[in-house]
Amino acid sequence: MEDGEDFEEEDEENYRAANRGKMSTVLYVISGVMTGFVRNWICFKASEMLNVPSQSFPAAGSQQRVAPTGQSRNKVALKPGHSLLDWIRLTKSGRDLTGLRGRLIEVTEEELKKHNTRNDCWTCIRGMVYNVSAYMDFHPGGEEELMRAAGIDSTDLFDQVHRWVNYESMLKECLVGRMAVKPSPALQAQTEKTESTLVNGLSIPPPLKQEPLSTPLPVKDHRPRYDWFQTDGSVNIVVYTKRKIPSAGCAVVDLQGDTLRVEMLLGKMSYLLCWRLSSEVQERVDVQTVHSVGKVQVCLHKSVKDKWTKVGQSLEHHDTFIQCKDRELFYRECVLVSKTDVTHDTQVLRLQLPPGSYVQVPVGRHVYLKTSLQGTDVVKPYTPVDQTLIPPLQSSAEIGSDLHLMIKIYPDGMLTSHLANLPIGSSLLVGGPEGSFTMRILRDVTHLYLLAAGTGFTPMARLIRLALQDLTSIRKTKLMFFNRQERDILWCSQLDDLCTKEERFEVEYVLSEPTDSWKGRRGRIDACMLQNFLERPENAKCLVCLCGPTGFTELAVQLIRQLDFSKEEIHIFQG
């Protein structure tokens, strides 16, 4: 097994110390303000399409996946005239949504606390204060969920849900002003002499200065490092990750103009290099990975054969090693090159990365599609799949140049309807990769059980391939796949074919609305079918992975726990 996270726990404990004096202040990215705002409408009516007990479902029109923490979020049915499009129209109507008639103010902590009622609800995100009163009836999570943020700094609360949602675009007409910074007594005398940096008329609250850690650096430094060398025609950056790298890879490289960005995704940690290059290079990169020793080499091709004295000027966040969740999302422009039908309402979209980009998406991670619809950025996560369930061997160049996304088209979904009508050759912004899944969770697992509902199959596809081809410790991989009708089963023939060829793999289909000719399981997820499916042989180490709508995952987790599986033996995919 290629682990890829041999030192993950030590990294989490020591990365702050290892970075002391090296890491610049991290600018956090856009967080998810409105829980499930975009996803609710993109995945409209999914509850009717998937095999979930009706009494356990969230409201109709919801296909919310469980959050990374495993905690689900209840959804409510929106009133007529309160869709995402209706909110966009309201924000463009000229109506005063702040109650301040266009004035921007500085808000103290005491003032923020006063605005904590249904009709007077302010909240602070990233140092900026918004009046979200008008948004109450438009919020898919309902008034109760939104009121959790009333009168407080809700940055952490929204970060736990969807930090990728463009709240700045959605709430720009609700901006009240910036949060007043309360300086410490030691800095009080210096505050009057400090000049504010103005952005659109508002000064950004200065970052807090961290006190140096008194704890000595660990004797063994697991922090990645880099070196570089050149030839007459090339410049080569070599990253030593100091751990094994999974076969799916971990490198994300983006060359845009004269700027080079190299990121290594190492379990829960992210190592980033970023330069403005010393001289012009060709618009392509080559990446070679030595998985066993954890070495990644990025090759740039010089436009002019001259000698470089350095790679370039270091940019913000260069040579930093932080948690992935704290790293800013980076987008690159991809081109739609093909669409392949999988079922009557599902397609695999093949997206070609720009010539200067190379993206290896670790197993279990997702990317984000972003596009502007009626002047508002709409973003949704998708888990990449391979071109087929078990594709033929590919070169590393092929693996890093294209992305395949399996997408279900919803007639009433804003983004999926847009994608269905998008002509070949069109551009889409792709951000990430991101996600909480790491290879460490598979360490020493002998029996891998997968429960998927509908498009919840997508993270399972690459996991199946990984288990069968790379993880010899896994003796059995079993998939229970829930759908409404037989025509909804994704890659059915490929799954059946894999069963006949691979004795370590089994698949069982469950349909809630089968035809009379269907000979497989019928019904919805229940304790009886899971008891027979989730075997626990003697001395086995089991892992159960789930992905589907909220109602499905909530009930599945309850049933699995009743069978004496621990929380550590259950992983819920989000996205």
C-alpha positions as semicolon CSV with decimal commas, in nm:
position;residue;x (nm);y (nm);z (nm)
1;M;0,000;0,000;0,000
2;E;0,128;0,344;-0,090
3;D;0,017;0,544;0,206
4;G;0,098;0,904;0,125
5;E;0,031;1,019;0,481
6;D;0,300;0,842;0,683
7;F;0,367;1,157;0,883
8;E;0,025;1,322;0,867
9;E;-0,034;1,334;1,244
10;E;0,312;1,475;1,312
11;D;0,258;1,731;1,035
12;E;-0,064;1,856;1,193
13;E;0,100;1,896;1,532
14;N;0,425;2,050;1,418
15;Y;0,361;2,248;1,102
16;R;0,323;2,579;1,285
17;A;0,660;2,532;1,453
18;A;0,823;2,406;1,136
19;N;0,705;2,714;0,952
20;R;0,811;2,969;1,214
21;G;0,981;3,260;1,046
22;K;0,890;3,126;0,700
23;M;0,516;3,140;0,665
24;S;0,354;3,470;0,575
25;T;0,004;3,563;0,688
26;V;-0,249;3,339;0,517
27;L;-0,538;3,514;0,346
28;Y;-0,840;3,291;0,390
29;V;-1,066;3,236;0,094
30;I;-1,428;3,286;0,034
31;S;-1,633;3,081;0,280
32;G;-1,978;2,936;0,240
33;V;-2,223;3,187;0,377
34;M;-2,552;3,037;0,294
35;T;-2,547;2,668;0,376
36;G;-2,646;2,472;0,069
37;F;-2,766;2,788;-0,115
38;V;-2,646;2,687;-0,459
39;R;-2,658;2,312;-0,411
40;N;-3,026;2,310;-0,316
41;W;-3,133;2,448;-0,654
42;I;-2,879;2,270;-0,864
43;C;-2,992;1,935;-0,729
44;F;-3,366;2,009;-0,725
45;K;-3,604;1,712;-0,698
46;A;-3,319;1,464;-0,629
47;S;-3,512;1,312;-0,343
48;E;-3,762;1,179;-0,595
49;M;-3,480;1,020;-0,794
50;L;-3,296;0,831;-0,521
51;N;-3,369;0,535;-0,302
52;V;-3,433;0,700;0,037
53;P;-3,717;0,646;0,284
54;S;-3,959;0,937;0,249
55;Q;-3,994;0,986;0,624
56;S;-3,618;1,042;0,654
57;F;-3,584;1,283;0,364
58;P;-3,519;1,653;0,395
59;A;-3,779;1,865;0,222
60;A;-3,853;1,816;-0,146
61;G;-3,607;1,985;-0,374
62;S;-3,304;1,897;-0,163
63;Q;-3,011;1,671;-0,231
64;Q;-2,779;1,797;0,035
65;R;-2,481;1,584;0,114
66;V;-2,352;1,554;0,467
67;A;-2,092;1,813;0,566
68;P;-1,725;1,715;0,610
69;T;-1,773;1,683;0,982
70;G;-2,044;1,426;0,926
71;Q;-2,314;1,656;1,056
72;S;-2,606;1,701;0,821
73;R;-2,806;2,014;0,765
74;N;-3,184;2,013;0,744
75;K;-3,342;2,188;0,448
76;V;-3,678;2,356;0,410
77;A;-3,900;2,400;0,109
78;L;-3,873;2,753;-0,023
79;K;-4,186;2,956;-0,083
80;P;-4,282;3,033;-0,444
81;G;-4,087;3,329;-0,571
82;H;-3,787;3,269;-0,344
83;S;-3,545;3,081;-0,569
84;L;-3,184;3,173;-0,637
85;L;-3,293;3,359;-0,949
86;D;-3,549;3,553;-0,745
87;W;-3,280;3,655;-0,497
88;I;-3,057;3,773;-0,781
89;R;-3,343;3,982;-0,919
90;L;-3,407;4,133;-0,575
91;T;-3,042;4,233;-0,530
92;K;-3,049;4,405;-0,869
93;S;-3,381;4,585;-0,805
94;G;-3,224;4,882;-0,630
95;R;-3,400;4,810;-0,300
96;D;-3,208;4,911;0,013
97;L;-3,124;4,576;0,177
98;T;-2,903;4,720;0,451
99;G;-3,134;4,981;0,604
100;L;-2,852;5,236;0,586
101;R;-2,941;5,396;0,251
102;G;-2,609;5,317;0,095
103;R;-2,387;5,427;0,386
104;L;-2,101;5,203;0,497
105;I;-2,022;5,208;0,867
106;E;-1,773;5,062;1,110
107;V;-1,945;4,810;1,338
108;T;-1,834;4,744;1,694
109;E;-1,881;4,409;1,864
110;E;-2,142;4,564;2,092
111;E;-2,336;4,704;1,795
112;L;-2,327;4,372;1,611
113;K;-2,479;4,191;1,911
114;K;-2,783;4,422;1,904
115;H;-2,889;4,303;1,557
116;N;-2,990;3,946;1,641
117;T;-3,360;3,918;1,555
118;R;-3,555;3,781;1,259
119;N;-3,623;4,124;1,110
120;D;-3,293;4,280;1,212
121;C;-3,022;4,022;1,157
122;W;-2,658;4,120;1,106
123;T;-2,364;3,883;1,085
124;C;-1,988;3,919;1,037
125;I;-1,786;3,718;0,783
126;R;-1,415;3,773;0,729
127;G;-1,426;4,109;0,904
128;M;-1,718;4,239;0,696
129;V;-2,071;4,284;0,836
130;Y;-2,387;4,200;0,637
131;N;-2,757;4,259;0,704
132;V;-2,908;3,922;0,607
133;S;-3,264;4,001;0,719
134;A;-3,394;4,016;0,362
135;Y;-3,235;3,680;0,286
136;M;-3,428;3,486;0,553
137;D;-3,701;3,358;0,317
138;F;-3,447;3,275;0,045
139;H;-3,222;3,057;0,259
140;P;-3,259;2,682;0,181
141;G;-3,152;2,596;0,536
142;G;-3,442;2,790;0,678
143;E;-3,471;3,075;0,924
144;E;-3,357;2,870;1,223
145;E;-3,029;2,775;1,057
146;L;-2,955;3,131;0,947
147;M;-3,039;3,272;1,290
148;R;-2,746;3,076;1,433
149;A;-2,530;3,348;1,277
150;A;-2,734;3,640;1,412
151;G;-2,536;3,909;1,588
152;I;-2,205;3,722;1,591
153;D;-1,888;3,665;1,390
154;S;-2,003;3,361;1,192
155;T;-1,684;3,299;0,989
156;D;-1,606;2,967;1,158
157;L;-1,968;2,854;1,134
158;F;-1,977;2,909;0,758
159;D;-1,631;2,761;0,708
160;Q;-1,763;2,434;0,847
161;V;-2,023;2,417;0,571
162;H;-1,912;2,548;0,230
163;R;-1,623;2,791;0,235
164;W;-1,622;2,789;-0,146
165;V;-1,959;2,966;-0,193
166;N;-1,914;3,320;-0,325
167;Y;-2,091;3,503;-0,044
168;E;-1,933;3,833;-0,150
169;S;-2,123;3,814;-0,479
170;M;-2,450;3,695;-0,324
171;L;-2,453;3,948;-0,039
172;K;-2,280;4,248;-0,193
173;E;-2,602;4,454;-0,167
174;C;-2,635;4,358;0,202
175;L;-2,296;4,496;0,308
176;V;-2,326;4,715;0,619
177;G;-1,956;4,788;0,669
178;R;-1,644;4,653;0,828
179;M;-1,594;4,517;1,177
180;A;-1,412;4,752;1,411
181;V;-1,086;4,602;1,532
182;K;-1,029;4,609;1,906
183;P;-0,652;4,654;1,949
184;S;-0,466;4,502;2,241
185;P;-0,337;4,747;2,506
186;A;0,021;4,684;2,395
187;L;-0,061;4,797;2,042
188;Q;-0,297;5,082;2,139
189;A;-0,028;5,350;2,110
190;Q;0,074;5,229;1,765
191;T;-0,280;5,211;1,627
192;E;-0,315;5,586;1,576
193;K;0,000;5,590;1,364
194;T;-0,107;5,299;1,143
195;E;-0,259;5,391;0,809
196;S;-0,549;5,182;0,680
197;T;-0,539;5,011;0,344
198;L;-0,853;5,103;0,152
199;V;-1,032;4,853;-0,070
200;N;-1,348;4,983;-0,237
201;G;-1,370;5,249;0,031
202;L;-1,337;5,002;0,322
203;S;-1,026;4,931;0,522
204;I;-0,951;4,564;0,572
205;P;-0,901;4,469;0,939
206;P;-0,527;4,406;0,993
207;P;-0,425;4,045;1,065
208;L;-0,341;3,955;1,419
209;K;0,028;3,921;1,485
210;Q;0,111;3,576;1,613
211;E;0,343;3,545;1,907
212;P;0,644;3,323;1,839
213;L;0,607;2,973;1,974
214;S;0,824;2,883;2,267
215;T;0,819;2,512;2,184
216;P;1,144;2,400;2,017
217;L;1,133;2,261;1,664
218;P;1,098;1,885;1,643
219;V;1,422;1,697;1,598
220;K;1,291;1,533;1,282
221;D;1,151;1,784;1,034
222;H;0,880;1,632;0,815
223;R;0,828;1,956;0,626
224;P;0,875;1,916;0,249
225;R;1,162;2,101;0,084
226;Y;1,259;2,191;-0,270
227;D;1,564;2,245;-0,489
228;W;1,616;2,347;-0,851
229;F;1,861;2,302;-1,136
230;Q;1,878;2,405;-1,502
231;T;2,008;2,300;-1,840
232;D;2,049;2,512;-2,150
233;G;1,684;2,458;-2,240
234;S;1,502;2,383;-1,916
235;V;1,449;2,480;-1,553
236;N;1,363;2,196;-1,313
237;I;1,205;2,233;-0,968
238;V;1,236;1,923;-0,750
239;V;1,009;1,880;-0,446
240;Y;1,103;1,626;-0,179
241;T;0,779;1,547;0,007
242;K;0,950;1,309;0,257
243;R;0,672;1,050;0,232
244;K;0,537;0,797;-0,014
245;I;0,301;0,939;-0,274
246;P;-0,020;0,752;-0,370
247;S;-0,042;0,626;-0,727
248;A;-0,312;0,885;-0,803
249;G;-0,053;1,154;-0,733
250;C;-0,054;1,475;-0,534
251;A;0,090;1,746;-0,762
252;V;-0,105;2,051;-0,885
253;V;0,093;2,280;-1,116
254;D;-0,032;2,599;-1,282
255;L;0,177;2,814;-1,515
256;Q;-0,013;3,131;-1,602
257;G;0,190;3,387;-1,793
258;D;0,507;3,451;-1,592
259;T;0,364;3,308;-1,268
260;L;0,431;2,951;-1,157
261;R;0,232;2,784;-0,880
262;V;0,331;2,435;-0,755
263;E;0,120;2,269;-0,483
264;M;0,162;1,930;-0,318
265;L;-0,151;1,783;-0,153
266;L;-0,016;1,565;0,128
267;G;-0,300;1,421;0,333
268;K;-0,455;1,710;0,523
269;M;-0,157;1,934;0,448
270;S;-0,069;2,156;0,153
271;Y;0,284;2,258;0,048
272;L;0,298;2,555;-0,191
273;L;0,569;2,713;-0,405
274;C;0,492;3,029;-0,600
275;W;0,720;3,249;-0,815
276;R;0,715;3,524;-1,073
277;L;0,963;3,362;-1,311
278;S;1,297;3,519;-1,396
279;S;1,255;3,478;-1,770
280;E;1,003;3,369;-2,031
281;V;0,918;2,998;-2,068
282;Q;0,704;2,796;-2,306
283;E;0,338;2,746;-2,214
284;R;0,368;2,385;-2,100
285;V;0,496;2,192;-1,801
286;D;0,616;1,835;-1,758
287;V;0,576;1,657;-1,426
288;Q;0,746;1,336;-1,315
289;T;0,669;1,161;-0,987
290;V;0,874;0,896;-0,808
291;H;0,601;0,756;-0,583
292;S;0,816;0,531;-0,364
293;V;1,047;0,807;-0,241
294;G;0,802;1,097;-0,264
295;K;0,989;1,308;-0,520
296;V;0,811;1,532;-0,772
297;Q;1,000;1,708;-1,053
298;V;0,846;1,995;-1,251
299;C;1,017;2,081;-1,579
300;L;0,979;2,422;-1,748
301;H;1,104;2,482;-2,102
302;K;1,296;2,804;-2,160
303;S;1,194;3,029;-2,447
304;V;1,551;3,158;-2,470
305;K;1,857;2,949;-2,386
306;D;2,014;3,169;-2,123
307;K;2,136;3,113;-1,768
308;W;1,901;3,188;-1,476
309;T;2,044;3,308;-1,145
310;K;1,725;3,212;-0,961
311;V;1,384;3,061;-1,036
312;G;1,219;3,397;-0,988
313;Q;1,075;3,637;-0,735
314;S;0,897;3,465;-0,448
315;L;0,528;3,558;-0,425
316;E;0,288;3,559;-0,131
317;H;0,253;3,222;0,046
318;H;0,566;3,085;-0,125
319;D;0,727;2,789;0,053
320;T;0,441;2,750;0,303
321;F;0,315;2,428;0,460
322;I;-0,036;2,459;0,605
323;Q;-0,359;2,263;0,634
324;C;-0,546;2,219;0,306
325;K;-0,862;2,373;0,450
326;D;-0,670;2,698;0,511
327;R;-0,533;2,721;0,157
328;E;-0,698;2,961;-0,085
329;L;-0,887;2,796;-0,371
330;F;-0,715;2,839;-0,706
331;Y;-0,910;2,839;-1,033
332;R;-0,791;2,771;-1,386
333;E;-0,984;2,800;-1,715
334;C;-1,061;2,463;-1,874
335;V;-1,217;2,376;-2,209
336;L;-1,510;2,137;-2,257
337;V;-1,390;1,888;-2,520
338;S;-1,656;1,615;-2,506
339;K;-1,979;1,488;-2,349
340;T;-2,056;1,118;-2,316
341;D;-2,398;0,983;-2,216
342;V;-2,392;0,744;-1,920
343;T;-2,767;0,716;-1,857
344;H;-3,078;0,897;-1,979
345;D;-2,996;1,200;-1,759
346;T;-2,625;1,167;-1,672
347;Q;-2,318;1,258;-1,874
348;V;-1,941;1,243;-1,835
349;L;-1,793;1,580;-1,923
350;R;-1,430;1,580;-2,031
351;L;-1,252;1,904;-1,947
352;Q;-0,911;1,984;-2,090
353;L;-0,676;2,177;-1,864
354;P;-0,485;2,475;-2,006
355;P;-0,138;2,395;-2,149
356;G;0,037;2,531;-1,840
357;S;-0,166;2,330;-1,589
358;Y;-0,118;1,980;-1,455
359;V;-0,364;1,854;-1,193
360;Q;-0,352;1,523;-1,007
361;V;-0,671;1,485;-0,803
362;P;-0,615;1,250;-0,507
363;V;-0,873;0,975;-0,461
364;G;-1,176;1,097;-0,265
365;R;-1,114;1,466;-0,341
366;H;-1,340;1,693;-0,547
367;V;-1,302;2,001;-0,766
368;Y;-1,531;2,303;-0,811
369;L;-1,702;2,423;-1,127
370;K;-1,765;2,796;-1,131
371;T;-1,953;3,003;-1,384
372;S;-2,139;3,333;-1,388
373;L;-2,517;3,310;-1,438
374;Q;-2,712;3,636;-1,461
375;G;-2,424;3,825;-1,303
376;T;-2,381;3,595;-1,002
377;D;-2,107;3,335;-0,957
378;V;-2,251;2,985;-0,918
379;V;-2,017;2,720;-0,776
380;K;-2,070;2,347;-0,723
381;P;-1,836;2,061;-0,622
382;Y;-1,795;1,750;-0,837
383;T;-1,583;1,441;-0,773
384;P;-1,375;1,349;-1,080
385;V;-1,397;0,997;-1,219
386;D;-1,174;0,813;-1,463
387;Q;-1,281;0,787;-1,825
388;T;-1,402;0,435;-1,750
389;L;-1,434;0,233;-1,428
390;I;-1,102;0,053;-1,481
391;P;-0,924;0,247;-1,758
392;P;-0,617;0,116;-1,940
393;L;-0,278;0,233;-1,819
394;Q;-0,213;0,597;-1,896
395;S;0,101;0,805;-1,898
396;S;0,146;1,061;-1,622
397;A;0,100;1,338;-1,881
398;E;-0,245;1,205;-1,976
399;I;-0,347;1,168;-1,612
400;G;-0,273;1,530;-1,533
401;S;-0,408;1,699;-1,847
402;D;-0,780;1,611;-1,845
403;L;-1,062;1,593;-1,590
404;H;-1,370;1,372;-1,626
405;L;-1,681;1,475;-1,431
406;M;-1,994;1,258;-1,409
407;I;-2,286;1,502;-1,387
408;K;-2,659;1,439;-1,352
409;I;-2,866;1,694;-1,542
410;Y;-3,162;1,833;-1,346
411;P;-3,423;2,015;-1,559
412;D;-3,472;2,279;-1,290
413;G;-3,106;2,304;-1,188
414;M;-2,937;2,632;-1,273
415;L;-2,586;2,499;-1,323
416;T;-2,663;2,154;-1,465
417;S;-2,910;2,296;-1,717
418;H;-2,640;2,541;-1,820
419;L;-2,388;2,256;-1,857
420;A;-2,632;2,048;-2,062
421;N;-2,664;2,330;-2,315
422;L;-2,297;2,430;-2,311
423;P;-2,141;2,378;-2,657
424;I;-1,817;2,187;-2,707
425;G;-1,523;2,427;-2,693
426;S;-1,672;2,642;-2,416
427;S;-1,469;2,742;-2,112
428;L;-1,535;2,663;-1,745
429;L;-1,344;2,764;-1,435
430;V;-1,223;2,467;-1,229
431;G;-1,100;2,518;-0,870
432;G;-0,932;2,289;-0,622
433;P;-0,879;1,998;-0,567
434;E;-1,014;1,987;-0,212
435;G;-1,166;1,738;0,032
436;S;-1,125;1,569;0,370
437;F;-1,054;1,213;0,252
438;T;-0,698;1,090;0,306
439;M;-0,521;0,762;0,238
440;R;-0,453;0,720;0,609
441;I;-0,814;0,610;0,660
442;L;-0,744;0,301;0,446
443;R;-0,442;0,188;0,645
444;D;-0,464;-0,185;0,722
445;V;-0,828;-0,207;0,603
446;T;-0,918;-0,562;0,496
447;H;-1,288;-0,519;0,410
448;L;-1,412;-0,207;0,230
449;Y;-1,790;-0,150;0,214
450;L;-1,938;0,120;-0,009
451;L;-2,296;0,250;0,017
452;A;-2,395;0,488;-0,264
453;A;-2,723;0,650;-0,371
454;G;-2,751;0,790;-0,723
455;T;-2,462;1,019;-0,813
456;G;-2,318;0,942;-0,471
457;F;-2,146;0,671;-0,673
458;T;-1,889;0,916;-0,815
459;P;-1,639;0,914;-0,524
460;M;-1,673;0,535;-0,508
461;A;-1,559;0,482;-0,869
462;R;-1,193;0,573;-0,817
463;L;-1,196;0,419;-0,469
464;I;-1,295;0,083;-0,622
465;R;-1,008;0,105;-0,871
466;L;-0,762;0,199;-0,595
467;A;-0,873;-0,089;-0,372
468;L;-0,844;-0,350;-0,646
469;Q;-0,525;-0,234;-0,816
470;D;-0,311;-0,077;-0,543
471;L;-0,424;-0,194;-0,198
472;T;-0,337;-0,559;-0,163
473;S;-0,432;-0,552;0,206
474;I;-0,802;-0,519;0,109
475;R;-0,941;-0,870;0,073
476;K;-1,297;-0,772;-0,021
477;T;-1,461;-0,460;-0,169
478;K;-1,842;-0,457;-0,176
479;L;-2,070;-0,192;-0,325
480;M;-2,441;-0,158;-0,244
481;F;-2,584;0,081;-0,502
482;F;-2,928;0,242;-0,444
483;N;-3,130;0,385;-0,732
484;R;-3,487;0,449;-0,833
485;Q;-3,505;0,249;-1,157
486;E;-3,272;0,019;-1,347
487;R;-3,206;0,285;-1,611
488;D;-3,062;0,512;-1,339
489;I;-2,772;0,278;-1,251
490;L;-2,443;0,445;-1,345
491;W;-2,185;0,231;-1,529
492;C;-2,397;-0,079;-1,465
493;S;-2,241;-0,295;-1,737
494;Q;-1,889;-0,200;-1,627
495;L;-1,966;-0,290;-1,265
496;D;-2,112;-0,624;-1,372
497;D;-1,810;-0,694;-1,592
498;L;-1,573;-0,614;-1,305
499;C;-1,758;-0,861;-1,081
500;T;-1,698;-1,144;-1,324
501;K;-1,327;-1,061;-1,361
502;E;-1,236;-0,968;-1,002
503;E;-1,318;-1,210;-0,721
504;R;-1,239;-0,946;-0,458
505;F;-1,525;-0,724;-0,579
506;E;-1,902;-0,759;-0,537
507;V;-2,189;-0,526;-0,629
508;E;-2,551;-0,538;-0,519
509;Y;-2,818;-0,312;-0,669
510;V;-3,127;-0,194;-0,480
511;L;-3,417;-0,031;-0,667
512;S;-3,707;0,153;-0,508
513;E;-3,926;0,152;-0,823
514;P;-3,825;-0,158;-1,020
515;T;-4,015;-0,313;-1,309
516;D;-4,179;-0,653;-1,273
517;S;-3,885;-0,813;-1,455
518;W;-3,627;-0,689;-1,202
519;K;-3,469;-0,984;-1,017
520;G;-3,247;-0,794;-0,775
521;R;-3,318;-0,632;-0,439
522;R;-3,618;-0,405;-0,399
523;G;-3,704;-0,139;-0,147
524;R;-3,505;0,109;0,053
525;I;-3,212;0,089;0,288
526;D;-3,295;-0,094;0,611
527;A;-3,130;-0,284;0,895
528;C;-3,194;-0,628;0,748
529;M;-3,015;-0,569;0,418
530;L;-2,720;-0,400;0,591
531;Q;-2,683;-0,679;0,842
532;N;-2,637;-0,926;0,558
533;F;-2,415;-0,691;0,359
534;L;-2,176;-0,567;0,631
535;E;-1,993;-0,884;0,725
536;R;-1,723;-0,865;0,990
537;P;-1,493;-1,167;0,960
538;E;-1,264;-1,256;1,248
539;N;-0,953;-1,032;1,269
540;A;-1,089;-0,809;0,993
541;K;-1,051;-0,431;0,985
542;C;-1,357;-0,278;0,819
543;L;-1,434;0,062;0,669
544;V;-1,778;0,175;0,548
545;C;-1,790;0,469;0,303
546;L;-2,118;0,647;0,224
547;C;-2,231;0,909;-0,024
548;G;-2,581;1,029;-0,105
549;P;-2,851;1,274;-0,001
550;T;-2,881;1,380;0,361
551;G;-3,175;1,152;0,442
552;F;-2,992;0,853;0,301
553;T;-2,666;0,912;0,488
554;E;-2,836;1,000;0,817
555;L;-3,038;0,679;0,821
556;A;-2,747;0,470;0,695
557;V;-2,517;0,593;0,972
558;Q;-2,781;0,513;1,236
559;L;-2,824;0,161;1,102
560;I;-2,451;0,099;1,072
561;R;-2,386;0,216;1,428
562;Q;-2,657;-0,024;1,548
563;L;-2,443;-0,302;1,399
564;D;-2,158;-0,206;1,636
565;F;-1,946;-0,017;1,384
566;S;-1,756;0,271;1,544
567;K;-1,742;0,629;1,416
568;E;-1,383;0,566;1,307
569;E;-1,507;0,285;1,079
570;I;-1,745;0,517;0,889
571;H;-1,654;0,786;0,634
572;I;-1,909;1,014;0,468
573;F;-1,812;1,175;0,139
574;Q;-1,920;1,534;0,090
575;G;-1,967;1,706;-0,246
